[in-house]
Backbone atoms as SQL, in Angstrom:
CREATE TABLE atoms (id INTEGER PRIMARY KEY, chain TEXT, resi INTEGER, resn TEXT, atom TEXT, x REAL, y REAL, z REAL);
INSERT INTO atoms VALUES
  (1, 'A', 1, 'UNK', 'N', 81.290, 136.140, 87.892),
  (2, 'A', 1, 'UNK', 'CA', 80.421, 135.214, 87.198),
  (3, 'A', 1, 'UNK', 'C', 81.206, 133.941, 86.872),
  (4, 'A', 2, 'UNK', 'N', 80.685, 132.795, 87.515),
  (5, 'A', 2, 'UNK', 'CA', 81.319, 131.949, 87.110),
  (6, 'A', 2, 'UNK', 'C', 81.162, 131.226, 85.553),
  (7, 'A', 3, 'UNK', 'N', 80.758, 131.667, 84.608),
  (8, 'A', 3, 'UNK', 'CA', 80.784, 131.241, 82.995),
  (9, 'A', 3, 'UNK', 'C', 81.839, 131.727, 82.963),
  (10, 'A', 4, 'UNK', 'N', 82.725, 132.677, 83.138),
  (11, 'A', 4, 'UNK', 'CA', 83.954, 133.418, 82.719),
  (12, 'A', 4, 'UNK', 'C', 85.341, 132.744, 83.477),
  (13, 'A', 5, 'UNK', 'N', 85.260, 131.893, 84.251),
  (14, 'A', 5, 'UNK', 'CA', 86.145, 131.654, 85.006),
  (15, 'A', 5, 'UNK', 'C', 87.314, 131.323, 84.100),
  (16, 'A', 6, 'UNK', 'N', 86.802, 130.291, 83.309),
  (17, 'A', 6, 'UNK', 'CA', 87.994, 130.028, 82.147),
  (18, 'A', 6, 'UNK', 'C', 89.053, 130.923, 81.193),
  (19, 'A', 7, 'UNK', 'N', 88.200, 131.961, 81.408),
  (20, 'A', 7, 'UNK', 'CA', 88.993, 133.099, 80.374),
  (21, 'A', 7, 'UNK', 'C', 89.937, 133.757, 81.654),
  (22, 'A', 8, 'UNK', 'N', 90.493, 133.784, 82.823),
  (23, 'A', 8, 'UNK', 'CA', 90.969, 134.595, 83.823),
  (24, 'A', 8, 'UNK', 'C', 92.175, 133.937, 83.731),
  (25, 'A', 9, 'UNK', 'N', 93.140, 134.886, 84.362),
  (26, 'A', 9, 'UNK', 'CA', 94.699, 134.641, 84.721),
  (27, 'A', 9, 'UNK', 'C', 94.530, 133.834, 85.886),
  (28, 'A', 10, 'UNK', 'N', 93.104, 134.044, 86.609),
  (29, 'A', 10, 'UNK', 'CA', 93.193, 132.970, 87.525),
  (30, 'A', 10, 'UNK', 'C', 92.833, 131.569, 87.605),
  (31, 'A', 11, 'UNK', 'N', 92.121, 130.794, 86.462),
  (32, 'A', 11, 'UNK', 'CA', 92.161, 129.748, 86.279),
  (33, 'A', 11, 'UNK', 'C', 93.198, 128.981, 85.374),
  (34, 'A', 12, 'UNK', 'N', 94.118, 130.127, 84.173),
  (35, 'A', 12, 'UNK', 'CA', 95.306, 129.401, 83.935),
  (36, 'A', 12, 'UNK', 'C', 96.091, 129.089, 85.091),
  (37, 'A', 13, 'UNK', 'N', 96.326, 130.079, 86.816),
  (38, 'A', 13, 'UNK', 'CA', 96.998, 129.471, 87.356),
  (39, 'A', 13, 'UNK', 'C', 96.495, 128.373, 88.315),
  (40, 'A', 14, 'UNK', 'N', 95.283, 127.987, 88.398),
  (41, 'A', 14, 'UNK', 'CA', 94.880, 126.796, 88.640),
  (42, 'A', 14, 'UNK', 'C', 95.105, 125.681, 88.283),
  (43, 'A', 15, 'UNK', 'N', 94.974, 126.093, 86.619),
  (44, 'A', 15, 'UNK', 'CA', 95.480, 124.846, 85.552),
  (45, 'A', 15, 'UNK', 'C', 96.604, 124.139, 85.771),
  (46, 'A', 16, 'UNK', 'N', 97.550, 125.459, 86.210),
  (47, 'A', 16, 'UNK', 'CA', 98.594, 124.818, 86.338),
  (48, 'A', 16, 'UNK', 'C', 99.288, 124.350, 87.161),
  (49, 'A', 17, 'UNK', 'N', 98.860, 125.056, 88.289),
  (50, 'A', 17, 'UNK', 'CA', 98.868, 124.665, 89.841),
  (51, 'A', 17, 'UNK', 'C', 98.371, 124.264, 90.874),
  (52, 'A', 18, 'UNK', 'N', 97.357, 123.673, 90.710),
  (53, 'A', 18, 'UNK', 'CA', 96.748, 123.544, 91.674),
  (54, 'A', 18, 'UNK', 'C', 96.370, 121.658, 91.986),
  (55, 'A', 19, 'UNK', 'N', 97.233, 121.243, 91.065),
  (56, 'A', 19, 'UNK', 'CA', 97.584, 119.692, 91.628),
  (57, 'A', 19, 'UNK', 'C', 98.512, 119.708, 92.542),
  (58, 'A', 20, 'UNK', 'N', 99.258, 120.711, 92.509),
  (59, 'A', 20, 'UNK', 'CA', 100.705, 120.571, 93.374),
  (60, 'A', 20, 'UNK', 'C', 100.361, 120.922, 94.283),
  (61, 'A', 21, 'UNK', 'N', 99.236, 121.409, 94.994),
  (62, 'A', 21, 'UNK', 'CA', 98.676, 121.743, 96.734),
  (63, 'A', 21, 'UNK', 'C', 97.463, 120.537, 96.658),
  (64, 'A', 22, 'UNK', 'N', 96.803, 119.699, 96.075),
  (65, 'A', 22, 'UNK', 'CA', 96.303, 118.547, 96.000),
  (66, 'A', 22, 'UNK', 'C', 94.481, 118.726, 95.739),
  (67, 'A', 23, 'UNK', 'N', 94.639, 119.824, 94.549),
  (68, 'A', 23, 'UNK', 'CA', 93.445, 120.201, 93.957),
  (69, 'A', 23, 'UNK', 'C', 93.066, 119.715, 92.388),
  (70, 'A', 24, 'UNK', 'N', 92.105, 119.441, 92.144),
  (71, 'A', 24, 'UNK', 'CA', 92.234, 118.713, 90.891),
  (72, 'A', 24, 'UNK', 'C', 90.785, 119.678, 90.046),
  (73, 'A', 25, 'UNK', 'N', 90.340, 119.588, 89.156),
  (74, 'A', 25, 'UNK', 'CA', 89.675, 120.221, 88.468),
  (75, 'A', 25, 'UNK', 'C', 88.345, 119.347, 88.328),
  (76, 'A', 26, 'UNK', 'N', 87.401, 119.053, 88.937),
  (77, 'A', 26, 'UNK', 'CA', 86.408, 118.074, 89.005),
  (78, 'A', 26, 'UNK', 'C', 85.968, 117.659, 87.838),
  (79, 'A', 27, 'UNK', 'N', 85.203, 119.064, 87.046),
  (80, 'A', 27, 'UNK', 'CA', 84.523, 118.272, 85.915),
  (81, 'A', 27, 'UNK', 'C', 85.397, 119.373, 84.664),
  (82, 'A', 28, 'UNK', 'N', 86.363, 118.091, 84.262),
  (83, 'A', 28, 'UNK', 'CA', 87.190, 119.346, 82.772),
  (84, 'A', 28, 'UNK', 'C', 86.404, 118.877, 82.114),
  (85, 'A', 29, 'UNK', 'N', 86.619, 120.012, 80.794),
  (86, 'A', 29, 'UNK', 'CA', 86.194, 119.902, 79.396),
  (87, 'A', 29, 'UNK', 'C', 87.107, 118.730, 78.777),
  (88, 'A', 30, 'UNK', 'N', 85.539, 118.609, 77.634),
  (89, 'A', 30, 'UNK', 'CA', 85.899, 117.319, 77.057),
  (90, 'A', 30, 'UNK', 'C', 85.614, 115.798, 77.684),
  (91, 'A', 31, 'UNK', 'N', 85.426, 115.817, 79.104),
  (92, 'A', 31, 'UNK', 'CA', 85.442, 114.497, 79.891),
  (93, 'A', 31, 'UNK', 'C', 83.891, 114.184, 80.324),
  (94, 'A', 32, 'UNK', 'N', 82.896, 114.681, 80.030),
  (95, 'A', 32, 'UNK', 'CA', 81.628, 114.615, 80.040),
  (96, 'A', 32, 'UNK', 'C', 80.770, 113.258, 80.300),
  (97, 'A', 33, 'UNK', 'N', 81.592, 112.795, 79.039),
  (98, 'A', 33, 'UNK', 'CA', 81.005, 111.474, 79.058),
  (99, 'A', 33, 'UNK', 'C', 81.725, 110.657, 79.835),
  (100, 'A', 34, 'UNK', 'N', 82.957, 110.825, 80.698),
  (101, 'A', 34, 'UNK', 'CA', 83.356, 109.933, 81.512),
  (102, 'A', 34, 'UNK', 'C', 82.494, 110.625, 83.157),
  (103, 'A', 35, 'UNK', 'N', 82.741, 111.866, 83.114),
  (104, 'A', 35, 'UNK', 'CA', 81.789, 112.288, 84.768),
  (105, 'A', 35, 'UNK', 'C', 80.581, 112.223, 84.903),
  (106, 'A', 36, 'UNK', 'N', 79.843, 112.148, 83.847),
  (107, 'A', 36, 'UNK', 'CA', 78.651, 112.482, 83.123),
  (108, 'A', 36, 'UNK', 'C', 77.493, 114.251, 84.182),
  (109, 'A', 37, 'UNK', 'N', 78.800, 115.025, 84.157),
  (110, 'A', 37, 'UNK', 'CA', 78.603, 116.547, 84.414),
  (111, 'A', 37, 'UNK', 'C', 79.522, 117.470, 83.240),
  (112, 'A', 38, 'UNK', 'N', 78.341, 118.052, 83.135),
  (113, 'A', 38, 'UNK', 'CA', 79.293, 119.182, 82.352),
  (114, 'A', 38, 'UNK', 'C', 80.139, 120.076, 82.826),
  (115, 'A', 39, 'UNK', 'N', 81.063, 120.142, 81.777),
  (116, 'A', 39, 'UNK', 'CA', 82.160, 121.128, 82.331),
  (117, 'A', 39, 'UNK', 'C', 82.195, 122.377, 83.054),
  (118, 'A', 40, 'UNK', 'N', 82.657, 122.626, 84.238),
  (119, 'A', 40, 'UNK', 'CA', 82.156, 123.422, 85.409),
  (120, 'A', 40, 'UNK', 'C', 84.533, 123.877, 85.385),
  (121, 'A', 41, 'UNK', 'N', 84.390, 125.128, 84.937),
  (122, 'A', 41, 'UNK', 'CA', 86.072, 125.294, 85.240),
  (123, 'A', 41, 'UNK', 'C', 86.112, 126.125, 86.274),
  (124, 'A', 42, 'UNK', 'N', 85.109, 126.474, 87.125),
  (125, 'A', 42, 'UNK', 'CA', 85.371, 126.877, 88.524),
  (126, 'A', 42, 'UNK', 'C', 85.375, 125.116, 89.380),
  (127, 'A', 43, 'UNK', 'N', 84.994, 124.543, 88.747),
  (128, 'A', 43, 'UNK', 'CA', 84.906, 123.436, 90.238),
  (129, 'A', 43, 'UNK', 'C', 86.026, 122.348, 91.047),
  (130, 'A', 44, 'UNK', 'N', 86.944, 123.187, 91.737),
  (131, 'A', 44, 'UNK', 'CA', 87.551, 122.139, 92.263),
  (132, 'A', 44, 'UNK', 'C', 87.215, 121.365, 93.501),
  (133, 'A', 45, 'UNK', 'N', 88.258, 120.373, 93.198),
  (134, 'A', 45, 'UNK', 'CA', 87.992, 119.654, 94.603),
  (135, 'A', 45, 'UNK', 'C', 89.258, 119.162, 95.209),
  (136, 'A', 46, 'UNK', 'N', 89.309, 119.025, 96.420),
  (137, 'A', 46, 'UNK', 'CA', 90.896, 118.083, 97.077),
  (138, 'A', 46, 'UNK', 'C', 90.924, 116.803, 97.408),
  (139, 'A', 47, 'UNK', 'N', 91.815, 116.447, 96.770),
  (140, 'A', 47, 'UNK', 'CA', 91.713, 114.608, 96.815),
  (141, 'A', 47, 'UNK', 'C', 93.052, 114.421, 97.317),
  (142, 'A', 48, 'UNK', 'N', 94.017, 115.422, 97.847),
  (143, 'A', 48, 'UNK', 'CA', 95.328, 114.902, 98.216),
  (144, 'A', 48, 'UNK', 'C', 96.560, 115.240, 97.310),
  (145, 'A', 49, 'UNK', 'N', 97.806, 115.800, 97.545),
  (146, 'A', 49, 'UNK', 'CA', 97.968, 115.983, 96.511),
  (147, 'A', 49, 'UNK', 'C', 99.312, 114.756, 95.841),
  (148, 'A', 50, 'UNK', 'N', 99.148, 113.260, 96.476),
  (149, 'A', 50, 'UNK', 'CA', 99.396, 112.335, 95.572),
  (150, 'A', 50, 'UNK', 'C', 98.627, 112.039, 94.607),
  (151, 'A', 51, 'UNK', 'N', 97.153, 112.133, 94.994),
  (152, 'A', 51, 'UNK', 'CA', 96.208, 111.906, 93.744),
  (153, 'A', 51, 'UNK', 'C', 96.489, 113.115, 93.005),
  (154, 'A', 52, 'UNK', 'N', 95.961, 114.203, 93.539),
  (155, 'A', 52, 'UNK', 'CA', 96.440, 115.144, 92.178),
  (156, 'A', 52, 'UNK', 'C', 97.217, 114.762, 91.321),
  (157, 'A', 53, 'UNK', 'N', 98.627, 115.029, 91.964),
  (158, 'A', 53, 'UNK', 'CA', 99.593, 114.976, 90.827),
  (159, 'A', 53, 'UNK', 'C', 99.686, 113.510, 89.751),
  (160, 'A', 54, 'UNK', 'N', 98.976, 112.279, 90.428),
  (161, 'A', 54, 'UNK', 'CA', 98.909, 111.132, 89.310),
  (162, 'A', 54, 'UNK', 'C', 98.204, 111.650, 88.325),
  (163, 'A', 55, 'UNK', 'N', 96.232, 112.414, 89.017),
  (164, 'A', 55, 'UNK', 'CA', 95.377, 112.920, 87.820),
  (165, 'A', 55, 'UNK', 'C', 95.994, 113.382, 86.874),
  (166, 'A', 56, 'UNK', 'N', 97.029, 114.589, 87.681),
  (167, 'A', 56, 'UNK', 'CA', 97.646, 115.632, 86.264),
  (168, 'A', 56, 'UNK', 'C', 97.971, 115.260, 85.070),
  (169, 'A', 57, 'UNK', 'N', 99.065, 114.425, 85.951),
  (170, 'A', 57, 'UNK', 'CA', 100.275, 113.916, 85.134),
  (171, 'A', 57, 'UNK', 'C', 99.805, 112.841, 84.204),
  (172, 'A', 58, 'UNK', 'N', 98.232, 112.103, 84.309),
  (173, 'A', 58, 'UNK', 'CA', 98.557, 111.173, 83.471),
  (174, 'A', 58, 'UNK', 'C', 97.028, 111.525, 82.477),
  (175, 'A', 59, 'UNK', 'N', 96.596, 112.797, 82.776),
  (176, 'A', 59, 'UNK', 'CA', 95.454, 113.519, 81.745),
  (177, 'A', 59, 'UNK', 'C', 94.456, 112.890, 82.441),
  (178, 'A', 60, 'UNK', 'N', 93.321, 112.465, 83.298),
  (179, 'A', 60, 'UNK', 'CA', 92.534, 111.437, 83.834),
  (180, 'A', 60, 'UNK', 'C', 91.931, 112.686, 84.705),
  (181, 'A', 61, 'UNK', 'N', 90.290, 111.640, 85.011),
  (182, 'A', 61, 'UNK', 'CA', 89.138, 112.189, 85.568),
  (183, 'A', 61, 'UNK', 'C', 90.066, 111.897, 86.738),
  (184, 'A', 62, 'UNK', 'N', 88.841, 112.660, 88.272),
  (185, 'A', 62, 'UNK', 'CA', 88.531, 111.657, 89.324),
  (186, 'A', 62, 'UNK', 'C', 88.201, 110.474, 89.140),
  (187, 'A', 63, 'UNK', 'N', 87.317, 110.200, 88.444),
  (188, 'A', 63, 'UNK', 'CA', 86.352, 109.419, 88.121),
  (189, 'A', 63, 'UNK', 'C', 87.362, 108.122, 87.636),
  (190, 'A', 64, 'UNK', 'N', 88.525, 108.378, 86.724),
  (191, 'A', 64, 'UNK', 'CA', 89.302, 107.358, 85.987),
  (192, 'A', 64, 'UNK', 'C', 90.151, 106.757, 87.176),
  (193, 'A', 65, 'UNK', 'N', 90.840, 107.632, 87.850),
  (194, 'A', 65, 'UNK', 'CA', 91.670, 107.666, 88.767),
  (195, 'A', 65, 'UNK', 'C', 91.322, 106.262, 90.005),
  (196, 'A', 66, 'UNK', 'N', 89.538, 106.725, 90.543),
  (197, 'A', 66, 'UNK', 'CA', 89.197, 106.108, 91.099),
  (198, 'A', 66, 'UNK', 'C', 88.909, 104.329, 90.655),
  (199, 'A', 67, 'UNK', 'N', 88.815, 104.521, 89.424),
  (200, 'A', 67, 'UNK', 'CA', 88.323, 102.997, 89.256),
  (201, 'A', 67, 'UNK', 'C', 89.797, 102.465, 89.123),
  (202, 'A', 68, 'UNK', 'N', 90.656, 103.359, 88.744),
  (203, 'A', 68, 'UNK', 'CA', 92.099, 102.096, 88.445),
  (204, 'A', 68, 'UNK', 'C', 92.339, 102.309, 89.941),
  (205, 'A', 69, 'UNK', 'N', 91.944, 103.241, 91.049),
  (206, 'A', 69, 'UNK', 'CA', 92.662, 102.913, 92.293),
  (207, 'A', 69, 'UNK', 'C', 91.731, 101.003, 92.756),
  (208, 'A', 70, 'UNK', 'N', 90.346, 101.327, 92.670),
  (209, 'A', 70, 'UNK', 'CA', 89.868, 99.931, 93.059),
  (210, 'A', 70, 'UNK', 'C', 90.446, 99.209, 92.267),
  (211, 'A', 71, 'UNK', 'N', 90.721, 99.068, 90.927),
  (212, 'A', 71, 'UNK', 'CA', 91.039, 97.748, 90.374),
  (213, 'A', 71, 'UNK', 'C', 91.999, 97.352, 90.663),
  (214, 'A', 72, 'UNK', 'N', 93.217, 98.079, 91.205),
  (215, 'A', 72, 'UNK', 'CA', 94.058, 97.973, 91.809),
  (216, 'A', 72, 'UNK', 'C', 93.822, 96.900, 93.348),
  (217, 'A', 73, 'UNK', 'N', 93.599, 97.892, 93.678),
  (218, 'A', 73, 'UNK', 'CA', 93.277, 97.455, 95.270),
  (219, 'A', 73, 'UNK', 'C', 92.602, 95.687, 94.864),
  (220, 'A', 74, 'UNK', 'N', 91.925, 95.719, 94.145),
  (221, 'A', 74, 'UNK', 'CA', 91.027, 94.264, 93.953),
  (222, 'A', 74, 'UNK', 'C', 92.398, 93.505, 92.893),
  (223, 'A', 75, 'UNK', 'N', 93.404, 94.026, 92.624),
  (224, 'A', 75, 'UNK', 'CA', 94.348, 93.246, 91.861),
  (225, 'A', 75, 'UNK', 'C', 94.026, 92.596, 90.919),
  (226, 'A', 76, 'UNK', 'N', 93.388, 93.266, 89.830),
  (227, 'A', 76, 'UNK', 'CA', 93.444, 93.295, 88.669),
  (228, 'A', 76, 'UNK', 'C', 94.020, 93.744, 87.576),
  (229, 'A', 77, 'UNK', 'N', 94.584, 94.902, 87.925),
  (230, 'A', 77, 'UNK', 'CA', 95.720, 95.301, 87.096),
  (231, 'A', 77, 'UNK', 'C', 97.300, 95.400, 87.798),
  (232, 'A', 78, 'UNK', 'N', 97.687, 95.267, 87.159),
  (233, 'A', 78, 'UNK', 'CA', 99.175, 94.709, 87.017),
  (234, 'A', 78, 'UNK', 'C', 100.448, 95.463, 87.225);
């Protein structure tokens, strides 16, 4: 059942691993109002795992990730 996923030994080792093969956690808790989906802790997805590990490492959606990659790209931030 996926309602339970969160409580398993197998999504702590997701949590913790699974940026480092280039999997990211689509919609975490708490970030709702930035994905505007509710929190789903079975749902991953692969974005690479340079993106991963930036998501991880710097607490951030897809969703965040993606707009500082365009603003970037459009050279707006610095």
């Amino acid at each position: 059942n996926y309602e339970y996923f969160e409580y398993t030994d197998e999504y702590q080792w997701m949590i913790n691993n699974s940026y480092k093969y280039g999997y990211i956690l689509r919609y975490p808790k708490g970030k709702e109002n930035i994905t505007g989906y509710m929190y789903e802790s079975w749902h991953y997805r692969y974005v690479g795992k340079k993106a991963s590990t930036y998501i991880h490492k710097n607490g951030i959606t897809y969703d965040e990730y993606f707009v500082r990659f365009l603003e970037k790209k459009k050279g707006t931030i610095t």
